[in-house]
Coordinates of C-alpha atoms in Angstrom, one line a residue:
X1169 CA 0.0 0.0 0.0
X1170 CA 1.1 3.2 -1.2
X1171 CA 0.7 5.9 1.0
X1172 CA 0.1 9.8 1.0
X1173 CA -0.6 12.4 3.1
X1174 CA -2.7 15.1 2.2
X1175 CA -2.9 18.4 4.9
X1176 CA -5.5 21.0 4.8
X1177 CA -4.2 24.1 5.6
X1178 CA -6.3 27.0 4.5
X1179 CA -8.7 29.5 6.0
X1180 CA -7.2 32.8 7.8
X1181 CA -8.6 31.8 11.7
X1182 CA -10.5 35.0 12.1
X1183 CA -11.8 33.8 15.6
X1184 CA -8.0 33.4 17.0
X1185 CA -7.7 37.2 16.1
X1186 CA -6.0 39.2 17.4
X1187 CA -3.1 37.1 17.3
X1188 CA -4.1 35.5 13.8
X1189 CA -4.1 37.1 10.6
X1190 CA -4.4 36.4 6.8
X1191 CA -0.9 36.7 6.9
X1192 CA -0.4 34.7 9.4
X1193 CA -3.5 32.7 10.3
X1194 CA -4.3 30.2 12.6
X1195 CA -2.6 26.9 11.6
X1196 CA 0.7 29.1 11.3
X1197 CA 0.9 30.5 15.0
X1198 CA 2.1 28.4 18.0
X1199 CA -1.3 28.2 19.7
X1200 CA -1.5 24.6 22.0
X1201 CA 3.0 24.4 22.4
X1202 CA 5.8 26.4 21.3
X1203 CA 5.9 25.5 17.6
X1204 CA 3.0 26.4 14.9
X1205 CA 0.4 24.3 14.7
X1206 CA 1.0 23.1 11.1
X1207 CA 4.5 21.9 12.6
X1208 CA 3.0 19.9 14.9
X1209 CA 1.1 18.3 11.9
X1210 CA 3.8 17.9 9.7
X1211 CA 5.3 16.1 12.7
X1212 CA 3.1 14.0 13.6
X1213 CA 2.2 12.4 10.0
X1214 CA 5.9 11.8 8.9
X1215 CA 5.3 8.2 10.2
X1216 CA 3.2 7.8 8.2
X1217 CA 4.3 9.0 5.3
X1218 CA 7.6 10.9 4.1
X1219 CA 7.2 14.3 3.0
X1220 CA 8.1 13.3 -0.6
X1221 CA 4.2 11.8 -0.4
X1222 CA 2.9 15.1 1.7
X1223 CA 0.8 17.0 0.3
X1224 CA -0.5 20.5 1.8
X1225 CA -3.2 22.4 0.4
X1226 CA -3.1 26.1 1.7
X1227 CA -4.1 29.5 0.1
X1228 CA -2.2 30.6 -2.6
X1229 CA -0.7 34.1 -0.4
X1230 CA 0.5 31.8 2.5
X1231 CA 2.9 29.2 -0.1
X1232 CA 6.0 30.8 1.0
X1233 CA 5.2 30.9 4.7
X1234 CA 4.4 27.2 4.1
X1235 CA 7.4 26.3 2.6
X1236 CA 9.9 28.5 5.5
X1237 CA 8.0 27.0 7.9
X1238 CA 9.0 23.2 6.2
X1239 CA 11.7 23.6 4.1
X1240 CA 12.2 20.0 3.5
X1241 CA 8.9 19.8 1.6
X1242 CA 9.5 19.7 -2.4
X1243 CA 7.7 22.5 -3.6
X1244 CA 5.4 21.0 -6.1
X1245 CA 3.9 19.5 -3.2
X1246 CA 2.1 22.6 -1.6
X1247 CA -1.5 23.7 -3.6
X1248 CA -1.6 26.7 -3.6
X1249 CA -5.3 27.5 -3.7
X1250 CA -6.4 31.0 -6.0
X1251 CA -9.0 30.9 -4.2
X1252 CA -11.4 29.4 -1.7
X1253 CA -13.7 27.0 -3.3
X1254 CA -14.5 23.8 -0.6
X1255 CA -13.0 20.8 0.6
X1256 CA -13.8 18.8 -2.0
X1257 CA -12.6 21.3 -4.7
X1258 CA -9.0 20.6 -3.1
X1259 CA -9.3 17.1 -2.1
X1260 CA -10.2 16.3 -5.8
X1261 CA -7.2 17.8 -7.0
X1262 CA -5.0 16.4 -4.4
X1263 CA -6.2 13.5 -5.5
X1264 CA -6.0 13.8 -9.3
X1265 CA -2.0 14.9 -8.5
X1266 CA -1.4 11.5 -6.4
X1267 CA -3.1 9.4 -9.1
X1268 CA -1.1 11.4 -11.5
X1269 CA 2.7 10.6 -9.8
X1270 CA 1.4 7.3 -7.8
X1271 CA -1.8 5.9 -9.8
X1272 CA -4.9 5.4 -8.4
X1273 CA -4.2 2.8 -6.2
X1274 CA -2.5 4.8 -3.7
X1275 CA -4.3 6.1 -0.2
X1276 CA -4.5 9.3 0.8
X1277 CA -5.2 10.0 4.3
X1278 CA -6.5 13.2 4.9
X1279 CA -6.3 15.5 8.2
X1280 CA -6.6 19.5 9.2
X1281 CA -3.7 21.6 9.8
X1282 CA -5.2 23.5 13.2
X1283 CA -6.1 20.4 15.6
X1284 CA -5.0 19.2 18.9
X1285 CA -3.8 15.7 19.3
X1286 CA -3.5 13.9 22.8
X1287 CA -2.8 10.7 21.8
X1288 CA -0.3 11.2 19.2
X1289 CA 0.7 7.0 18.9
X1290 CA -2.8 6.1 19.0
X1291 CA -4.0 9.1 16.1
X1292 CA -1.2 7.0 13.8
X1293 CA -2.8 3.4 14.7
X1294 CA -5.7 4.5 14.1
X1295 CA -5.1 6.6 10.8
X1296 CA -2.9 3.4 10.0
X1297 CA -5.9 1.4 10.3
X1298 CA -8.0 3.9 8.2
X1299 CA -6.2 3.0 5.1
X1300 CA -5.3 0.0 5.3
X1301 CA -9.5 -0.6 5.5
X1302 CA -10.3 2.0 2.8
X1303 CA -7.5 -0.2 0.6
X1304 CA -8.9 -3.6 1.2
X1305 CA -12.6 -2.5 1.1
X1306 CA -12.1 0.0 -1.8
X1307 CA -14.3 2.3 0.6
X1308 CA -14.2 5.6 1.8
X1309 CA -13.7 5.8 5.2
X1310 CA -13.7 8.3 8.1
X1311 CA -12.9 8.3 11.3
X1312 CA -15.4 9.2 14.0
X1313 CA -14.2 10.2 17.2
X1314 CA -15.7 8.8 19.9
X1315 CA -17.1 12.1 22.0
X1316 CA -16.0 13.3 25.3
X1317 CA -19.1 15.4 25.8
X1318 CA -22.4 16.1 24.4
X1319 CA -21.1 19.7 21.9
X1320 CA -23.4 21.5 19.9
X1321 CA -20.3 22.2 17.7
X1322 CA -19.3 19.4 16.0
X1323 CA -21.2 17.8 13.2
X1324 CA -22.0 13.9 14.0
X1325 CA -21.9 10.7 12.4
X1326 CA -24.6 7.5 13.1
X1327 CA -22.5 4.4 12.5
X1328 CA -24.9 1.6 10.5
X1329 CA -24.4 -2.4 10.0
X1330 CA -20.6 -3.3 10.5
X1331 CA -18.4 -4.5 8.1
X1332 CA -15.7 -5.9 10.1
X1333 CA -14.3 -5.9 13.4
X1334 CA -14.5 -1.8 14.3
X1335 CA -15.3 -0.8 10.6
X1336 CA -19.4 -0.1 9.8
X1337 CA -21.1 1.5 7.0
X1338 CA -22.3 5.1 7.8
X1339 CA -26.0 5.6 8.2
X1340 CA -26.3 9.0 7.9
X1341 CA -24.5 12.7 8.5
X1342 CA -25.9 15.0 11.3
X1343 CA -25.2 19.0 11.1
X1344 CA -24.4 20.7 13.9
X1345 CA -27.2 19.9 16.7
X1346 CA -28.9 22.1 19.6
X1347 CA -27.2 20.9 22.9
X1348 CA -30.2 18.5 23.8
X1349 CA -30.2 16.6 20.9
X1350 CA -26.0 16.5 20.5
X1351 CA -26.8 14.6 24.1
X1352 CA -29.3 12.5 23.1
X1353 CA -26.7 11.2 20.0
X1354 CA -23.9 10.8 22.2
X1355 CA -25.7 8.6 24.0
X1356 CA -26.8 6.7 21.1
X1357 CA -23.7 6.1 19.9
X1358 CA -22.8 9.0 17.6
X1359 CA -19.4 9.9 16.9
X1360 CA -18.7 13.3 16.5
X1361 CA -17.9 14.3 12.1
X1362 CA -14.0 14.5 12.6
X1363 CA -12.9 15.4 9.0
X1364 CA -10.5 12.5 9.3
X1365 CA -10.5 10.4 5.8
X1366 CA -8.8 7.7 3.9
X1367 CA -9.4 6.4 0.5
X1368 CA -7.5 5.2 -2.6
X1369 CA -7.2 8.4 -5.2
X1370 CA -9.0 6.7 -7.9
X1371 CA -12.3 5.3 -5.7
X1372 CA -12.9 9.1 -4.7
X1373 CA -12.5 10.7 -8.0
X1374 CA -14.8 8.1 -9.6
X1375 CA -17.3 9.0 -6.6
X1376 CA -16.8 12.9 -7.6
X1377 CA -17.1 11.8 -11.2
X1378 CA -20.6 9.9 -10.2
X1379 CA -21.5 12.0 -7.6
X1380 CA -20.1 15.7 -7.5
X1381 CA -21.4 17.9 -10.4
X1382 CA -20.2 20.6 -8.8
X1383 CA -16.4 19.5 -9.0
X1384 CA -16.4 17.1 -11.7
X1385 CA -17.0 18.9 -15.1
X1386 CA -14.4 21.3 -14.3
X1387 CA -11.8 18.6 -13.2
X1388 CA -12.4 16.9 -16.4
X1389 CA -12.0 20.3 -18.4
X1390 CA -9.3 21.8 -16.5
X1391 CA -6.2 19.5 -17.1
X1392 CA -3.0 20.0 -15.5
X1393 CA -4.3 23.7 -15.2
X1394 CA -4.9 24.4 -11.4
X1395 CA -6.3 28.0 -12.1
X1396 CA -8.8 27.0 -15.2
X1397 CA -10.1 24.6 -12.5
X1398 CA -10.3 26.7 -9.6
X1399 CA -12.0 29.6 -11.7
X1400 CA -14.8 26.9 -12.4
X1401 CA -15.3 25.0 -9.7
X1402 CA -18.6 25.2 -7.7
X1403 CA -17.5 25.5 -3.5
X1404 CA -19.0 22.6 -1.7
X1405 CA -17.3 20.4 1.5
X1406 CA -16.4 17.1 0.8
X1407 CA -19.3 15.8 3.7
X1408 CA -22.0 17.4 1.4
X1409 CA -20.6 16.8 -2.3
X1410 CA -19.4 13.0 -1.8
X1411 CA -19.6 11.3 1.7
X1412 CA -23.4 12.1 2.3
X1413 CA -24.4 10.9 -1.7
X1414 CA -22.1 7.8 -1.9
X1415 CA -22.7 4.3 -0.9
X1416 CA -19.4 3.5 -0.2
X1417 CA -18.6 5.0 3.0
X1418 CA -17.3 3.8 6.1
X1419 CA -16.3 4.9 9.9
X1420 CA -14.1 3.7 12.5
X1421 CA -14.2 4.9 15.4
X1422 CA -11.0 7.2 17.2
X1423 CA -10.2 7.9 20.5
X1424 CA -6.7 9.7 21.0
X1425 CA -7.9 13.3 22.4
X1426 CA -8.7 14.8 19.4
X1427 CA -9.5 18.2 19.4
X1428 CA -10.5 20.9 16.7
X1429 CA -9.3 24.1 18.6
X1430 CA -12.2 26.4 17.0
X1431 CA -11.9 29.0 19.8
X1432 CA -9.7 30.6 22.1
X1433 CA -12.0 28.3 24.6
X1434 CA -10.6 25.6 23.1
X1435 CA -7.0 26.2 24.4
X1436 CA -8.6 25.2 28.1
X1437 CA -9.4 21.8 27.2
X1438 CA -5.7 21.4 25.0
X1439 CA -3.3 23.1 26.7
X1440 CA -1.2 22.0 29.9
X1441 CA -2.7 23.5 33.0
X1442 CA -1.6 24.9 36.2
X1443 CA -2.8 24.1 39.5
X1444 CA -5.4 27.0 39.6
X1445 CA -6.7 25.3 36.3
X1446 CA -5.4 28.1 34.0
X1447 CA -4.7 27.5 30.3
X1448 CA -1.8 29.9 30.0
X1449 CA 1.0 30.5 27.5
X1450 CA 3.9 33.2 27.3
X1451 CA 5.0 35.7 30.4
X1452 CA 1.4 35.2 33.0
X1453 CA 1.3 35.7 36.7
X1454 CA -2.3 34.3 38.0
X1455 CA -3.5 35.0 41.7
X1456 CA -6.9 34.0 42.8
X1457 CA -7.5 33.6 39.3
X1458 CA -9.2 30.3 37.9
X1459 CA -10.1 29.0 34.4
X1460 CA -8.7 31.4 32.6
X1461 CA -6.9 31.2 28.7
X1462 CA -3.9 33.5 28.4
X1463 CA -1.5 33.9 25.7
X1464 CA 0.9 36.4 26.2
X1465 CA 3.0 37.4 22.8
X1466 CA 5.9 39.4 24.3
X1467 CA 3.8 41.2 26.8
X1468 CA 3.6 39.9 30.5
X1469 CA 0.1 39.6 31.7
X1470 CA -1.1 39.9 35.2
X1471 CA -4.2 38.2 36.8
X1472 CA -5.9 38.7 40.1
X1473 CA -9.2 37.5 41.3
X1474 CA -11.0 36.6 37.7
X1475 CA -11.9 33.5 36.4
X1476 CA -12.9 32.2 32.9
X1477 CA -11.4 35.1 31.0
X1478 CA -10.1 34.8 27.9
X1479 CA -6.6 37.3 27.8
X1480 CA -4.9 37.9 24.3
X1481 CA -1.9 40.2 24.3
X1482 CA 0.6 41.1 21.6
X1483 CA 2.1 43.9 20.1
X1484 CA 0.8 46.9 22.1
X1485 CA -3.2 45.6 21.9
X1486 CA -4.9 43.6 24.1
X1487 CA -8.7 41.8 24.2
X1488 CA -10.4 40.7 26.9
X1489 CA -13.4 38.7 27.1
X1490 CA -15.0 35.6 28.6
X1491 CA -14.5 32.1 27.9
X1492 CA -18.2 31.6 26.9
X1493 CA -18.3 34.9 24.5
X1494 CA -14.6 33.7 22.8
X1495 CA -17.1 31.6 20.3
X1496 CA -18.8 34.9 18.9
X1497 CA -15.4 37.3 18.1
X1498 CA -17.5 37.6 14.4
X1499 CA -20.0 40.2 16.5
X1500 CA -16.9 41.9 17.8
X1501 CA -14.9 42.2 14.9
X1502 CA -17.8 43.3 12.7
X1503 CA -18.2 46.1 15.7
X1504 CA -14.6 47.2 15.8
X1505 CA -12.8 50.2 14.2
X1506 CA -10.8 49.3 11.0
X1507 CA -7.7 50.9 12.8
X1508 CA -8.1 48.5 15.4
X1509 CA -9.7 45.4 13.7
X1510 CA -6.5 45.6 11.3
X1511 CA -6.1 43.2 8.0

């Protein structure tokens, strides 16, 4: 089995600002240890796969950064995107470039650039295990992580009949849920919609070619060209354009800490903690002071008597808010001053 990785690294992060920026968004800063969070993913797929067969899809104004940031990775191996256009718009093409150099036998196994990992031997097994299933079953196959708590956030997955030991077919796709009824599929036996996937190359793009009108007739048209495809292409996930219309998907289930770091929130379930439970990074003094996220960019931060704040410093500006409001920065930053707001 030939193996590739593929890792998604787009998107600009707008709800780490201040600290992340188009220039420098969210996958690209240090968030959950000292090195970016795209390192850490680089890292922890090398197993798996050398960077000869990595692939990383990012936006076409953050190649360079991509490329400093790993300068072991060939070149012709970061996608540079011209412009946003879906998850399946990139994984097609990923796809068609690894059938082009490997044929369409080989597996790609597919993860995000901006997650937290607990587990990181277990995440391997288990992404191991992924394609080695989606070879021998010429399936697609996801992993659904087996959830920690009932969260509104995520989207789910209902597992079906098995196949094999740990492997079943996947009933159905749920969209985010209201808190009650996230509860009532945990207990169920949902697994929360990872965006973890495996599959041989040539099984997904004859899905999108069956499937996917909104990729396929601009694959087919565009060639070798990646901007005559991306000026065609129709934007849709991968969930909605092939998992939720094929009949040839699978899910295993994951449990290694997983963790999709969507908020500054997020960094108090991820990060190490102190003994006042405090989710803090950079120069921080905490007294009387529980719960609360801090990361402090070159600017020591003081604490006394709060708890569940959410502290972002850097570079002369500073936001405050609470640990429950960190989910909403949209309404702030659509409220801010340009001068303040920034790029």
């Amino acid at each position: 089995m030939n193996r590739w990785n593929v890792v998604l690294a787009g998107g600009v992060g707008s709800r780490f600002w201040p600290l992340s920026t188009p220039e420098r968004p969210k996958q690209l800063l240090p968030l959950i240890s000292e090195v970016p969070m795209l390192r850490d993913t680089l890292d922890r797929m090398r197993p798996l796969a050398p960077l000869s067969q990595t692939l990383v899809l990012t936006n076409a104004s953050l190649r360079d950064a991509v490329l400093a940031l790993e300068p072991d990775l060939p070149p012709e191996n970061v996608i540079a995107e011209p412009r946003p256009a879906g998850t399946c718009a990139a994984l097609a093409w990923a796809a068609q470039v690894i059938a082009q150099r490997a044929g369409g036998d080989a597996v790609m196994i597919c993860v995000h650039a901006d997650w937290a990992i607990g587990d990181v031997d277990a995440y391997r097994e288990t992404l191991a295990e992924a394609a080695r299933v989606a070879f021998e079953e010429r399936a697609l196959v996801t992993v659904g992580i087996v959830p920690s708590r009932p969260d509104p956030g995520f989207g789910y997955i209902q597992p079906g009949a098995p196949v094999r030991t740990g492997v079943q077919r996947v009933a159905r796709f749920v969209e985010k849920p209201d808190r009650e009824r996230a509860a009532q599929m945990v207990a169920e036996g949902y697994l929360w919609n990872s965006g973890i996937f495996a599959w041989c190359v040539g099984d997904l793009l004859d899905e999108i070619r069956d499937h996917t009108p909104e990729v396929q007739p601009a694959l087919s048209a565009a060639g070798d060209d990646l901007a005559a495809f991306f000026a065609q292409v129709k934007s849709v996930a991968i969930d909605v354009g092939v998992l939720e219309r094929s009949a040839r998907v699978l899910v295993l289930p994951g449990q290694f800490g997983w963790d999709d770091v969507g908020t500054w929130a997020a960094l108090h379930r991820v990060r190490t903690r102190d003994a006042q439970d405090n989710a803090m990074l950079g120069p921080t003094f905490a007294l009387q002071a529980t719960g609360n996220v801090v990361h402090a960019d070159g600017t020591q931060v003081v604490l006394y008597g709060v708890d569940d704040l959410v502290v972002v410093a850097r570079e002369g500006l500073v936001m405050i808010t609470t640990r429950e409001k960190a989910a909403d920065l949209k309404t702030l930053l659509d409220a801010l001053p340009p001068e303040v707001r920034g790029s």
